[in-house]
Coordinates of C-alpha atoms in Angstrom, one line a residue:
X98 CA 0.0 0.0 0.1
X99 CA 3.0 2.3 0.8
X100 CA 4.2 2.0 -2.8
X101 CA 0.7 3.5 -3.9
X102 CA 0.7 6.5 -1.7
X103 CA -0.2 9.8 -3.5
X104 CA 2.3 12.4 -4.0
X105 CA 2.1 15.2 -6.5
X106 CA 4.7 13.3 -8.8
X107 CA 2.6 9.9 -8.7
X108 CA -0.7 10.2 -9.9
X109 CA -0.8 6.9 -11.6
X110 CA -0.1 5.4 -8.1
X111 CA -3.2 7.0 -6.7
X112 CA -5.4 5.8 -9.5
X113 CA -4.3 2.2 -8.8
X114 CA -5.3 3.0 -5.4
X115 CA -8.8 4.2 -6.7
X116 CA -9.1 1.1 -8.7
X117 CA -8.6 -1.3 -5.6
X118 CA -10.7 0.6 -3.6
X119 CA -13.6 0.8 -5.9
X120 CA -13.2 -2.9 -6.8
X121 CA -13.2 -3.9 -3.3
X122 CA -16.5 -1.9 -2.5
X123 CA -14.9 1.0 -0.7
X124 CA -16.6 3.4 -2.8
X125 CA -16.3 6.3 -0.3
X126 CA -12.6 5.6 0.0
X127 CA -12.3 5.8 -3.6
X128 CA -14.3 9.0 -4.2
X129 CA -11.9 10.6 -1.7
X130 CA -8.7 9.7 -3.5
X131 CA -9.7 10.7 -6.8
X132 CA -11.5 13.9 -5.5
X133 CA -8.2 15.0 -4.0
X134 CA -6.2 13.7 -7.2
X135 CA -8.4 16.0 -9.4
X136 CA -7.4 18.8 -7.2
X137 CA -3.7 18.2 -7.2
X138 CA -3.8 17.3 -11.1
X139 CA -6.7 19.2 -12.7
X140 CA -5.5 18.3 -16.2
X141 CA -5.2 14.2 -15.7
X142 CA -8.2 13.2 -17.7
X143 CA -8.1 9.7 -16.2
X144 CA -8.6 11.1 -12.7
X145 CA -11.9 12.7 -14.0
X146 CA -12.8 9.4 -15.8
X147 CA -12.3 7.6 -12.7
X148 CA -14.2 10.0 -10.6
X149 CA -17.3 10.0 -13.1
X150 CA -17.4 6.1 -12.9
X151 CA -18.1 6.1 -9.2
X152 CA -20.3 8.9 -8.6
X153 CA -23.4 11.0 -9.4
X154 CA -23.4 14.7 -10.3
X155 CA -25.8 17.2 -9.8
X156 CA -26.0 21.0 -10.9
X157 CA -24.0 21.6 -7.7
X158 CA -21.1 20.1 -9.4
X159 CA -21.3 22.6 -12.4
X160 CA -18.0 24.5 -11.3
X161 CA -16.3 21.0 -11.5
X162 CA -17.5 20.5 -14.8
X163 CA -16.4 24.0 -15.8
X164 CA -13.0 23.2 -14.3
X165 CA -13.0 19.8 -16.4
X166 CA -13.6 21.6 -19.7
X167 CA -11.0 24.5 -18.9
X168 CA -8.6 21.6 -18.7
X169 CA -9.4 20.8 -22.1
X170 CA -7.9 24.0 -23.6
X171 CA -4.3 22.8 -22.6
X172 CA -2.0 20.5 -24.0
X173 CA -2.5 16.9 -23.1
X174 CA -1.9 13.4 -24.7
X175 CA -4.7 12.4 -27.0
X176 CA -5.6 9.4 -24.3
X177 CA -6.2 12.0 -21.6
X178 CA -8.2 14.3 -23.5
X179 CA -10.5 11.2 -24.5
X180 CA -10.7 10.4 -20.8
X181 CA -11.5 13.8 -19.8
X182 CA -14.2 13.9 -22.6
X183 CA -16.0 10.9 -21.6
X184 CA -15.8 12.0 -18.2
X185 CA -17.5 15.3 -18.8
X186 CA -20.1 13.6 -21.0
X187 CA -21.3 11.4 -17.9
X188 CA -21.2 14.6 -15.8
X189 CA -23.5 16.3 -18.2
X190 CA -25.5 13.2 -18.7
X191 CA -25.9 13.2 -14.8
X192 CA -27.3 16.7 -14.9
X193 CA -29.7 16.3 -17.6
X194 CA -27.8 18.4 -20.1
X195 CA -28.0 15.8 -22.8
X196 CA -27.0 17.7 -26.0
X197 CA -23.8 18.8 -23.9
X198 CA -23.2 15.2 -23.1
X199 CA -23.8 13.7 -26.5
X200 CA -21.2 16.2 -27.7
X201 CA -18.7 15.3 -25.3
X202 CA -19.0 11.8 -25.8
X203 CA -19.1 12.2 -29.7
X204 CA -15.5 14.0 -29.5
X205 CA -14.3 11.5 -27.1
X206 CA -15.4 8.7 -29.5
X207 CA -13.8 10.5 -32.6
X208 CA -10.5 10.6 -30.5
X209 CA -10.7 7.0 -29.6
X210 CA -11.8 5.8 -33.0
X211 CA -9.8 2.5 -34.1
X212 CA -10.1 0.7 -37.3
X213 CA -12.3 -2.3 -36.6
X214 CA -12.6 -5.4 -39.2
X215 CA -16.2 -5.7 -39.2
X216 CA -16.3 -7.8 -42.5
X217 CA -13.9 -10.3 -40.8
X218 CA -16.3 -10.2 -37.7
X219 CA -19.1 -11.3 -39.9
X220 CA -17.2 -14.1 -41.7
X221 CA -16.4 -15.5 -38.2
X222 CA -20.1 -15.5 -37.5
X223 CA -21.1 -17.3 -40.7
X224 CA -18.2 -19.7 -40.0
X225 CA -19.6 -20.5 -36.5
X226 CA -23.0 -20.9 -38.0
X227 CA -21.9 -23.2 -40.9
X228 CA -20.0 -25.5 -38.5
X229 CA -22.4 -25.6 -35.6
X230 CA -25.7 -26.9 -37.1
X231 CA -28.1 -28.9 -34.9
X232 CA -26.8 -32.0 -36.5
X233 CA -23.3 -31.5 -35.8
X234 CA -23.6 -30.2 -31.9
X235 CA -25.6 -33.4 -31.3
X236 CA -22.7 -35.5 -32.4
X237 CA -20.1 -33.4 -31.1
X238 CA -21.7 -32.8 -27.4
X239 CA -21.7 -36.5 -26.6
X240 CA -18.1 -35.8 -25.6
X241 CA -18.9 -32.7 -23.6
X242 CA -18.1 -32.3 -20.0
X243 CA -21.5 -33.3 -17.8
X244 CA -20.7 -30.5 -15.5
X245 CA -23.9 -27.8 -15.0
X246 CA -21.5 -25.8 -12.9
X247 CA -20.9 -23.1 -15.4
X248 CA -23.5 -20.7 -16.4
X249 CA -22.9 -18.3 -19.2
X250 CA -24.5 -14.9 -19.5
X251 CA -24.3 -13.4 -22.7
X252 CA -25.7 -10.4 -24.7
X253 CA -24.6 -7.0 -25.8
X254 CA -22.1 -5.2 -23.4
X255 CA -24.1 -2.8 -21.2
X256 CA -27.3 -5.1 -21.4
X257 CA -27.6 -6.0 -17.7
X258 CA -25.1 -9.0 -17.4
X259 CA -23.3 -7.6 -14.2
X260 CA -26.4 -7.2 -12.7
X261 CA -27.6 -10.7 -13.5
X262 CA -24.2 -12.1 -12.5
X263 CA -24.4 -10.5 -9.1
X264 CA -27.7 -11.8 -8.3
X265 CA -26.8 -15.3 -9.0
X266 CA -23.3 -14.8 -7.3
X267 CA -24.9 -13.6 -4.1
X268 CA -26.8 -16.8 -3.7
X269 CA -25.1 -19.2 -1.1
X270 CA -24.3 -21.8 -3.8
X271 CA -23.6 -19.3 -6.6
X272 CA -20.5 -17.5 -7.5
X273 CA -19.1 -15.1 -10.2
X274 CA -16.1 -15.3 -12.2
X275 CA -16.5 -12.1 -14.2
X276 CA -15.8 -12.0 -18.2
X277 CA -13.4 -15.1 -18.8
X278 CA -11.5 -14.9 -22.2
X279 CA -11.2 -18.7 -22.5
X280 CA -14.3 -19.2 -25.0
X281 CA -13.6 -16.4 -27.3
X282 CA -9.8 -17.5 -27.3
X283 CA -11.1 -21.1 -28.0
X284 CA -13.3 -19.9 -31.0
X285 CA -10.5 -17.9 -32.8
X286 CA -8.2 -20.6 -32.7
X287 CA -10.8 -23.2 -34.0
X288 CA -11.5 -20.8 -36.8
X289 CA -8.7 -18.5 -37.5
X290 CA -8.6 -16.3 -40.6
X291 CA -8.5 -18.4 -43.7
X292 CA -9.5 -21.4 -42.2
X293 CA -13.1 -20.9 -41.5
X294 CA -14.8 -23.7 -43.6
X295 CA -14.7 -26.9 -41.6
X296 CA -16.4 -30.3 -42.3
X297 CA -17.8 -32.4 -39.2
X298 CA -14.6 -34.6 -39.7
X299 CA -12.4 -31.7 -39.3
X300 CA -14.3 -30.5 -36.0
X301 CA -14.4 -33.8 -34.5
X302 CA -10.7 -34.1 -34.9
X303 CA -10.6 -30.4 -33.5
X304 CA -12.9 -31.2 -30.8
X305 CA -11.8 -34.9 -29.9
X306 CA -12.7 -36.3 -26.6
X307 CA -9.2 -36.0 -25.2
X308 CA -9.2 -32.2 -26.3
X309 CA -12.6 -31.4 -24.8
X310 CA -11.5 -33.4 -21.5
X311 CA -8.4 -31.0 -21.3
X312 CA -9.9 -27.8 -22.3
X313 CA -13.1 -28.2 -20.2
X314 CA -11.2 -29.4 -17.2
X315 CA -8.8 -26.2 -17.4
X316 CA -11.8 -23.9 -17.7
X317 CA -13.4 -25.6 -14.7
X318 CA -10.2 -24.8 -12.7
X319 CA -10.2 -21.2 -13.7
X320 CA -14.0 -20.7 -13.2
X321 CA -13.7 -22.4 -9.8
X322 CA -11.0 -19.6 -8.4
X323 CA -14.2 -17.4 -8.0
X324 CA -15.7 -19.6 -5.6
X325 CA -14.8 -23.3 -5.0
X326 CA -17.6 -24.5 -3.1
X327 CA -20.2 -22.9 -5.3
X328 CA -22.6 -25.3 -7.5
X329 CA -23.2 -22.6 -10.4
X330 CA -20.6 -20.1 -11.3
X331 CA -21.4 -17.6 -13.7
X332 CA -18.8 -16.3 -16.6
X333 CA -20.4 -13.2 -17.9
X334 CA -18.3 -12.4 -21.0
X335 CA -21.1 -10.9 -23.4
X336 CA -19.0 -11.8 -26.5
X337 CA -19.7 -15.5 -25.8
X338 CA -23.1 -15.1 -27.4
X339 CA -21.2 -16.1 -30.7
X340 CA -19.9 -19.3 -29.6
X341 CA -22.8 -20.6 -28.1
X342 CA -22.9 -23.9 -30.2
X343 CA -19.2 -24.3 -29.0
X344 CA -20.3 -23.7 -25.5
X345 CA -23.0 -26.4 -25.7
X346 CA -20.6 -29.0 -27.3
X347 CA -18.2 -28.2 -24.6
X348 CA -20.8 -28.3 -21.6
X349 CA -23.9 -29.9 -22.7
X350 CA -25.6 -29.4 -19.3
X351 CA -24.7 -25.4 -19.0
X352 CA -27.2 -22.8 -18.8
X353 CA -27.1 -19.7 -21.1
X354 CA -28.7 -16.7 -19.9
X355 CA -29.5 -14.0 -22.7
X356 CA -29.4 -10.7 -21.3
X357 CA -31.6 -8.6 -23.3
X358 CA -32.1 -4.9 -23.4
X359 CA -34.0 -2.2 -25.6
X360 CA -31.9 -2.1 -28.7
X361 CA -31.3 1.8 -28.6
X362 CA -30.3 1.8 -25.0
X363 CA -27.9 -1.0 -25.4
X364 CA -26.1 0.4 -28.3
X365 CA -26.0 4.1 -26.7
X366 CA -24.7 2.8 -23.5
X367 CA -21.8 1.1 -25.6
X368 CA -21.3 4.4 -27.3
X369 CA -21.2 6.2 -24.0
X370 CA -18.7 3.8 -22.3
X371 CA -15.1 4.4 -22.2
X372 CA -14.1 0.5 -22.9
X373 CA -10.2 -0.3 -23.1
X374 CA -10.4 -2.6 -26.2
X375 CA -14.0 -2.8 -27.7
X376 CA -13.3 -0.8 -31.0
X377 CA -16.6 -1.1 -32.5
X378 CA -18.1 1.0 -30.0
X379 CA -16.7 4.3 -31.2
X380 CA -19.0 4.7 -34.4
X381 CA -22.8 4.6 -34.3
X382 CA -22.9 2.9 -37.9
X383 CA -20.5 0.3 -36.8
X384 CA -22.2 -0.3 -33.5
X385 CA -25.6 -0.8 -35.4
X386 CA -23.7 -3.6 -37.6
X387 CA -22.1 -5.3 -34.6
X388 CA -25.6 -5.2 -32.8
X389 CA -27.4 -6.9 -36.1
X390 CA -24.4 -9.6 -36.1
X391 CA -25.3 -10.3 -32.4
X392 CA -28.9 -10.3 -33.0
X393 CA -28.6 -12.9 -35.6
X394 CA -26.2 -14.9 -33.7
X395 CA -28.8 -15.5 -31.0
X396 CA -31.7 -15.9 -33.5
X397 CA -29.7 -18.8 -35.1
X398 CA -28.5 -20.6 -31.7
X399 CA -32.3 -20.4 -30.3
X400 CA -33.0 -22.4 -33.4
X401 CA -30.5 -25.1 -33.0
X402 CA -29.6 -25.6 -29.4
X403 CA -31.9 -27.8 -27.6
X404 CA -35.3 -25.9 -25.8
X405 CA -34.5 -24.8 -22.5
X406 CA -30.9 -24.2 -23.0
X407 CA -31.2 -20.4 -23.2
X408 CA -33.1 -18.6 -20.7
X409 CA -34.1 -14.9 -21.9
X410 CA -34.0 -12.2 -19.4
X411 CA -35.1 -8.7 -20.2
X412 CA -33.1 -5.9 -18.3
X413 CA -36.0 -3.8 -18.2
X414 CA -38.5 -6.3 -16.8
X415 CA -35.8 -7.2 -14.3
X416 CA -35.3 -3.9 -12.7
X417 CA -39.0 -3.4 -12.7
X418 CA -39.9 -6.7 -10.9
X419 CA -36.5 -7.9 -9.5
X420 CA -37.8 -11.2 -7.5
X421 CA -39.9 -12.5 -10.1
X422 CA -37.2 -12.5 -12.7
X423 CA -34.4 -13.5 -10.0
X424 CA -36.4 -16.4 -9.4
X425 CA -36.9 -17.3 -12.9
X426 CA -33.1 -17.3 -13.6
X427 CA -32.2 -19.4 -10.3
X428 CA -34.8 -21.9 -11.3
X429 CA -33.6 -22.0 -14.9
X430 CA -29.8 -22.9 -13.4
X431 CA -31.1 -25.5 -10.7
X432 CA -30.8 -23.1 -7.4
X433 CA -33.5 -22.9 -4.8
X434 CA -34.8 -19.3 -4.1
X435 CA -32.7 -17.1 -1.7
X436 CA -34.1 -13.7 -0.8
X437 CA -30.6 -12.5 -0.1
X438 CA -29.7 -12.6 -4.0
X439 CA -31.7 -9.0 -4.0
X440 CA -29.1 -7.6 -1.7
X441 CA -26.2 -8.3 -4.0
X442 CA -25.2 -4.7 -3.3
X443 CA -24.3 -5.6 0.2
X444 CA -22.0 -8.6 -0.7
X445 CA -18.2 -8.1 -0.2
X446 CA -15.9 -9.3 -3.0
X447 CA -13.8 -7.9 -5.7
X448 CA -15.7 -6.9 -8.9
X449 CA -14.0 -6.9 -12.5
X450 CA -16.2 -5.1 -14.6
X451 CA -16.9 -1.6 -16.1
X452 CA -20.1 -1.5 -14.1
X453 CA -18.1 -1.7 -10.7
X454 CA -20.0 1.2 -9.3
X455 CA -23.5 -0.3 -10.1
X456 CA -22.7 -3.4 -8.5
X457 CA -22.6 -1.4 -5.0
X458 CA -26.1 0.3 -5.4
X459 CA -29.5 -1.0 -5.2
X460 CA -31.4 -2.0 -8.3
X461 CA -32.4 1.2 -10.0
X462 CA -34.5 2.1 -12.9
X463 CA -33.0 5.2 -14.2
X464 CA -31.4 3.6 -17.1
X465 CA -34.6 2.5 -18.8
X466 CA -35.4 4.4 -22.1
X467 CA -32.4 6.2 -21.8
X468 CA -32.1 6.7 -25.6
X469 CA -35.5 9.0 -25.3
X470 CA -33.0 11.7 -23.9
X471 CA -30.6 11.6 -27.1
X472 CA -33.4 10.8 -29.8
X473 CA -32.4 13.8 -32.1
X474 CA -28.8 12.4 -32.0
X475 CA -29.8 8.9 -33.3
X476 CA -30.3 8.9 -36.8
X477 CA -27.0 6.8 -37.9
X478 CA -27.8 4.0 -35.2
X479 CA -31.9 3.8 -35.9
X480 CA -31.0 3.4 -39.6
X481 CA -28.8 0.6 -38.9
X482 CA -31.2 -1.4 -36.5
X483 CA -34.6 -0.2 -37.6
X484 CA -35.6 -3.9 -38.1
X485 CA -35.3 -4.5 -34.3
X486 CA -37.3 -1.1 -33.5
X487 CA -40.6 -2.1 -35.4
X488 CA -42.6 -2.6 -32.1
X489 CA -41.3 0.8 -31.0
X490 CA -42.7 2.4 -34.3
X491 CA -45.2 4.8 -32.5
X492 CA -43.0 5.5 -29.5
X493 CA -40.1 6.7 -31.9
X494 CA -42.2 8.9 -33.8
X495 CA -43.2 10.7 -30.5
X496 CA -39.7 11.5 -30.0
X497 CA -39.0 12.4 -33.8
X498 CA -37.7 9.3 -35.2
X499 CA -39.3 7.8 -38.3
X500 CA -38.6 4.2 -39.4
X501 CA -38.7 3.3 -42.6
X502 CA -42.1 2.1 -43.8
X503 CA -42.7 -1.5 -44.4
X504 CA -39.8 -2.6 -42.0
X505 CA -40.1 -6.1 -43.6
X506 CA -38.2 -5.3 -46.6
X507 CA -35.5 -3.9 -44.8
X508 CA -35.2 -6.9 -42.3
X509 CA -34.8 -9.1 -45.4
X510 CA -32.1 -6.9 -46.7
X511 CA -30.1 -7.3 -43.7
X512 CA -30.7 -11.0 -43.1

C-alpha cells in the first residue's frame, strides 16, 4: 500500500489505489482519493474518468465540470483528452444536459476511433453457424463435460449482464467469475482467418474427446477460482453470444442466460462507455452492424440448441420486478430461491467490470428508455437497426424518429 501512496509526482499510483478501493467495495474511500487527485492534477483526464465512474453529479457540480472543460484548453496526450471527454459526457448526462453530454461523448469517440474489421467479424459468425448445425452439435456434444456448474450470461455489453451475475453470485451456492476470455480465445483458435470452412470430420478432430476433456477441466479450474464450493458459477463474457454452439458442445448441461435490453439503450450505452479495447463501440453505424450480428447469432442459436438451453431475461423487466425474474433465473440454473440475492449490493468481494459502481447500489430504474434523451442524435444508429425497432414505431415517432415504412423489406435486406 505504501508504494501506492499519492504524492504530486505519482498520480498513477493514486489511480491504482482508486481502482483497488472501488473494486473491493470501498466507494467512499475511492471517491476521496480521486477527488484529491483531481485537485492536485486538474489536467489529468484519467482522474476525472475514474471520478465519473464512481459517483453521480448534480447541478451543484457545475463548477467542477467547468474546471474539467477548462482543462481541455491545455495541451495533453490524446488518451488523457479522450478520458476527460468521456468524463464530461457522464457528468452532463447525470445533470440532464443531454446535448452537451452527447457532444462530449462524440468528441471522445472520435479521438478514440480505431480501425475495426467488421467484415472479418461477420465472416467468423457465418463460419460458426455453418459449422455448428443442430446435427453437428448433437454429434460433438456426446464428448462434452457433464458439469452443470458453468452458467454463461451473454448479450450485448451494457445489457444487464453484471446485474444478473451479481444476483446469482449472491446466492449461497452461486459464484461469479467475471468476464473470462477462454471461450472467445477457443473460438478464434478453431476458426482462424483463412481456415473458417470446416467439415464435421475436421471439427471432430479439433474437438476430440481428449481435447474437450483437457479444455473443459482447465476451464473449470479457472471458473472455480471465483468460488470453489459453489454449484453454479457465472462467466459473464458478453461476446460468448457468438460461441454458444461451441459452449454447448463443451458443456451440454450448462445453462445460458441471454441478457436483453432495448436496442437503442444497449447500443447507446456502448457508445457512452470508455471501454479499453472494444473498438467497434466508437462509431454509431459500426455499433449498429455489430448489434445486427449479435441479434442474428442469438436467433440462430435459439433455432439449433435444445429447448431450455437459453433463458432470456429482459433487463427492463428485471429492474421493474426483480424478485420474479431473479426467481426465474435461479430456477433455470437449478438453484432454490434465496431472498439474499436481491441484496447483492451488500456482498463483499472484488468486482471486475466496467459497471463496478452499479454493483454497489440497489437496483435502479433510471437507465430504462435512456435513448429518449438523445433521440435527435440517433439517426445513424436507428437506420442501422431499424428491423429491431418495429414494435416501438409509434413511440419512436413521438420522439421525432421515423422508421422506414414497411420494415419487412429492410429486415430481409440485412438477413
